Tab-separated table of C-alpha atoms in Angstrom:
chain	number	residue	atom	x	y	z
A	7	MET	CA	-38.752	-10.711	43.157
A	8	GLY	CA	-35.857	-12.571	44.737
A	9	ASP	CA	-32.727	-14.180	43.416
A	10	ARG	CA	-33.009	-17.317	41.351
A	11	ILE	CA	-30.582	-20.070	40.399
A	12	ALA	CA	-30.199	-21.290	36.823
A	13	SER	CA	-27.961	-24.256	36.210
A	14	SER	CA	-27.690	-27.519	34.328
A	15	LYS	CA	-28.258	-30.881	35.977
A	16	LEU	CA	-24.560	-31.019	36.745
A	17	LEU	CA	-24.301	-28.569	39.623
A	18	CYS	CA	-21.112	-27.042	40.905
A	19	LYS	CA	-19.047	-29.246	43.198
A	20	ASP	CA	-19.574	-27.013	46.231
A	21	PHE	CA	-23.343	-26.850	45.707
A	22	SER	CA	-24.689	-29.790	47.695
A	23	GLU	CA	-27.779	-31.823	46.890
A	24	ILE	CA	-29.479	-30.541	50.045
A	25	LYS	CA	-29.093	-26.914	48.945
A	26	ALA	CA	-30.245	-27.818	45.432
A	27	SER	CA	-33.383	-29.570	46.702
A	28	LEU	CA	-34.155	-26.599	48.984
A	29	VAL	CA	-33.904	-24.116	46.094
A	30	LYS	CA	-36.020	-26.389	43.880
A	31	SER	CA	-38.697	-26.747	46.575
A	32	ILE	CA	-39.258	-22.982	46.852
A	33	GLY	CA	-39.421	-22.598	43.032
A	34	LYS	CA	-36.224	-20.547	42.621
A	35	PHE	CA	-34.362	-23.082	40.451
A	36	LYS	CA	-34.422	-23.170	36.658
A	37	GLU	CA	-32.703	-26.012	34.859
A	38	THR	CA	-30.743	-24.988	31.751
A	39	LYS	CA	-29.356	-26.912	28.808
A	40	ARG	CA	-25.652	-26.689	28.062
A	41	THR	CA	-24.486	-25.382	24.704
A	42	GLU	CA	-21.257	-26.911	23.456
A	43	GLY	CA	-18.416	-24.385	23.222
A	44	ILE	CA	-20.164	-21.604	25.180
A	45	SER	CA	-19.235	-20.939	28.772
A	46	THR	CA	-21.889	-19.288	30.925
A	47	SER	CA	-19.204	-18.039	33.284
A	48	ASP	CA	-17.464	-16.217	30.423
A	49	LEU	CA	-20.725	-14.546	29.397
A	50	ILE	CA	-21.425	-13.409	32.944
A	51	MET	CA	-17.861	-12.101	33.341
A	52	ARG	CA	-18.207	-10.049	30.163
A	53	ILE	CA	-21.393	-8.465	31.465
A	54	VAL	CA	-20.188	-7.855	35.036
A	55	LYS	CA	-16.605	-6.877	34.136
A	56	ASP	CA	-17.332	-3.203	33.452
A	57	TYR	CA	-20.324	-2.889	35.785
A	58	ASN	CA	-18.626	-0.513	38.245
A	59	GLU	CA	-17.523	1.732	35.398
A	60	TYR	CA	-21.062	1.687	33.991
A	61	VAL	CA	-22.589	2.615	37.356
A	62	MET	CA	-20.037	5.404	38.015
A	63	ARG	CA	-20.513	6.915	34.572
A	64	ASN	CA	-24.312	6.934	34.917
A	65	LEU	CA	-24.233	8.314	38.479
A	66	ASP	CA	-22.043	11.127	37.147
A	67	ARG	CA	-24.553	11.778	34.347
A	68	GLY	CA	-27.267	12.337	36.912
A	69	TYR	CA	-29.104	9.025	37.172
A	70	SER	CA	-30.276	8.169	40.659
A	71	ARG	CA	-29.069	5.106	42.517
A	72	LYS	CA	-32.644	3.809	42.502
A	73	GLU	CA	-32.846	4.055	38.690
A	74	LEU	CA	-29.658	2.016	38.444
A	75	GLY	CA	-30.758	-0.478	41.102
A	76	VAL	CA	-27.744	0.270	43.296
A	77	SER	CA	-27.919	0.321	47.093
A	78	TYR	CA	-27.127	3.469	49.062
A	79	VAL	CA	-23.930	1.929	50.439
A	80	LYS	CA	-22.744	0.867	46.967
A	81	ALA	CA	-23.523	4.308	45.517
A	82	SER	CA	-21.669	6.025	48.383
A	83	ASN	CA	-18.626	3.811	47.855
A	84	LEU	CA	-18.659	4.446	44.126
A	85	ASN	CA	-19.037	8.209	44.607
A	86	HIS	CA	-16.024	8.072	46.914
A	87	PHE	CA	-13.952	6.381	44.169
A	88	LEU	CA	-15.310	8.562	41.361
A	89	PRO	CA	-12.427	11.109	41.444
A	90	TYR	CA	-9.873	8.268	41.312
A	91	PHE	CA	-11.754	6.705	38.417
A	92	TYR	CA	-11.603	9.915	36.401
A	93	GLN	CA	-7.988	10.497	37.355
A	94	GLU	CA	-7.114	7.066	35.943
A	95	LYS	CA	-9.076	7.818	32.764
A	96	ARG	CA	-7.296	11.163	32.425
A	97	LEU	CA	-3.912	9.444	32.795
A	98	ARG	CA	-4.835	6.945	30.057
A	99	VAL	CA	-5.947	9.746	27.757
A	100	ASN	CA	-2.753	11.716	28.457
A	101	ARG	CA	-0.621	8.640	27.707
A	102	GLY	CA	-2.512	8.144	24.451
A	103	LEU	CA	-2.047	11.799	23.501
A	104	LYS	CA	1.659	11.623	24.309
A	105	LYS	CA	2.055	8.561	22.067
A	106	LEU	CA	0.115	10.302	19.308
A	107	ARG	CA	2.288	13.419	19.663
A	108	GLU	CA	5.453	11.297	19.403
A	109	GLU	CA	4.150	9.518	16.294
A	110	VAL	CA	3.235	12.830	14.655
A	111	GLN	CA	6.700	14.194	15.456
A	112	LYS	CA	8.364	11.112	13.913
A	113	GLN	CA	6.278	11.508	10.762
A	114	GLN	CA	7.150	15.212	10.558
A	115	GLU	CA	10.850	14.374	10.799
A	116	LYS	CA	10.500	11.801	8.023
A	117	ILE	CA	8.674	14.316	5.826
A	118	GLN	CA	11.352	16.963	6.459
A	119	THR	CA	14.083	14.472	5.524
A	120	VAL	CA	12.295	13.583	2.291
A	121	ALA	CA	11.719	17.268	1.498
A	122	LYS	CA	15.415	18.071	2.029
A	123	THR	CA	16.446	15.156	-0.191
A	124	ALA	CA	13.989	16.232	-2.889
A	125	GLY	CA	15.276	19.814	-2.677
A	126	MET	CA	18.887	18.671	-3.061
A	127	ARG	CA	18.002	16.487	-6.038
A	128	ARG	CA	16.074	19.364	-7.611
A	129	ASN	CA	19.160	21.579	-7.273
A	130	ILE	CA	21.293	18.881	-8.907
A	131	TRP	CA	18.838	18.687	-11.823
A	132	VAL	CA	18.774	22.475	-12.211
A	133	GLU	CA	22.576	22.712	-12.113
A	134	ASN	CA	23.050	19.917	-14.627
A	135	ALA	CA	20.053	20.629	-16.885
A	136	ASP	CA	22.037	22.470	-19.593
A	137	ARG	CA	24.713	19.796	-19.685
A	138	LEU	CA	22.133	16.995	-19.805
A	139	VAL	CA	20.112	18.642	-22.592
A	140	ALA	CA	23.248	19.394	-24.639
A	141	GLY	CA	24.436	15.800	-24.218
A	142	PHE	CA	21.066	14.456	-25.310
A	143	LEU	CA	20.949	16.713	-28.377
A	144	GLU	CA	24.481	15.710	-29.343
A	145	MET	CA	23.648	12.014	-29.075
A	146	PHE	CA	20.392	12.560	-30.981
A	147	GLU	CA	22.145	14.467	-33.770
A	148	GLU	CA	24.861	11.816	-34.026
A	149	GLY	CA	22.226	9.071	-34.161
A	150	CYS	CA	20.266	10.923	-36.855
A	151	HIS	CA	23.442	11.422	-38.907
A	152	LYS	CA	24.323	7.709	-38.640
A	153	MET	CA	20.794	6.723	-39.593
A	154	GLY	CA	20.779	9.115	-42.579
A	155	THR	CA	24.143	7.778	-43.752
A	156	ALA	CA	22.973	4.179	-43.420
A	157	ILE	CA	19.782	4.916	-45.393
A	158	ARG	CA	21.716	6.715	-48.165
A	159	ASP	CA	24.258	3.870	-48.389
A	160	ARG	CA	21.496	1.279	-48.543
A	161	ILE	CA	19.704	3.152	-51.325
A	162	GLN	CA	22.948	3.493	-53.286
A	163	GLU	CA	23.643	-0.230	-52.891
A	164	GLN	CA	20.179	-1.051	-54.194
A	165	LEU	CA	20.542	1.330	-57.139
A	166	MET	CA	24.004	0.006	-57.978
A	167	ALA	CA	22.784	-3.564	-57.827
A	168	LYS	CA	19.919	-2.711	-60.193
A	169	GLY	CA	22.260	-0.704	-62.441
A	170	ASN	CA	24.789	-3.576	-62.689
A	171	ILE	CA	22.068	-6.038	-63.583
A	172	LYS	CA	20.694	-3.692	-66.265
A	173	GLY	CA	24.183	-3.015	-67.576
A	174	LEU	CA	24.952	-6.697	-67.882
A	175	LEU	CA	21.649	-7.517	-69.579
A	176	CYS	CA	21.360	-4.551	-71.952
A	177	GLU	CA	23.728	-3.826	-74.799
A	178	HIS	CA	24.515	-0.323	-75.984
A	179	ASP	CA	23.430	0.657	-79.530
A	180	ASP	CA	26.755	2.230	-80.597
A	181	ASP	CA	29.345	-0.149	-81.954
A	182	ASP	CA	27.829	-3.028	-80.006
A	183	ALA	CA	29.997	-2.075	-77.008
A	184	ASP	CA	29.019	-3.237	-73.535
A	185	TYR	CA	27.934	-0.559	-71.049
A	186	TYR	CA	29.421	-0.630	-67.503
A	187	TYR	CA	29.173	1.469	-64.343
A	188	ASP	CA	32.276	1.879	-62.192
A	189	ASP	CA	31.130	2.479	-58.624
A	190	SER	CA	34.585	3.475	-57.372
A	191	THR	CA	34.730	6.543	-59.616
A	192	ASP	CA	31.024	6.962	-60.312
A	193	GLU	CA	31.766	7.058	-64.058
A	194	GLU	CA	30.048	5.319	-66.902
A	195	TYR	CA	32.061	3.891	-69.721
A	196	TYR	CA	31.866	1.472	-72.597
A	197	GLU	CA	34.035	-1.543	-73.059
A	198	ASP	CA	35.364	-0.195	-76.362
A	199	GLU	CA	36.456	3.124	-74.783
A	200	GLU	CA	38.499	1.216	-72.233
A	201	LYS	CA	40.447	-0.524	-74.937
A	202	ASP	CA	41.067	2.749	-76.786
A	203	GLU	CA	42.472	4.470	-73.714
A	204	LYS	CA	45.017	1.713	-73.136
């Protein structure tokens, strides 16, 4: 089975009509249809690009040149370059490992810095824990005292307001004297007693 040519109607510029008619006459030409946005050359380059690497790797694995469809001369040339191929691969791997080692070292340094900072902050918290707790308890106690005082004052105001209203509305049974509550001295007295004392 020999080589064949596959191409669209628009042949390459350097492929003359005479050559095209010759290839067509012997039945080795296959006309193809073009697909918009797809380059045949790009597809072929992707396939052929790593062909040497593919052949060298498989020769090294033990495949014969016949199994790979490679001529004796090509196989000999590739076997000659095989040590250089692996040397290049080894250099790439070593470069990658060196980069990885450097990245790991950078991350270790960052972690050590964070650990030192955390350790220093922990020491600060331990040293100041008693002072911080005492300060909190003092503020809490002061706040509770203020709240208790405010509640007591509010209750007293409410009771005094209710007491004044009751005192103004109700009259005392004895001598028809009015009953009053003096909040400044917390004493109860009758209007008649006040007149007697004066």
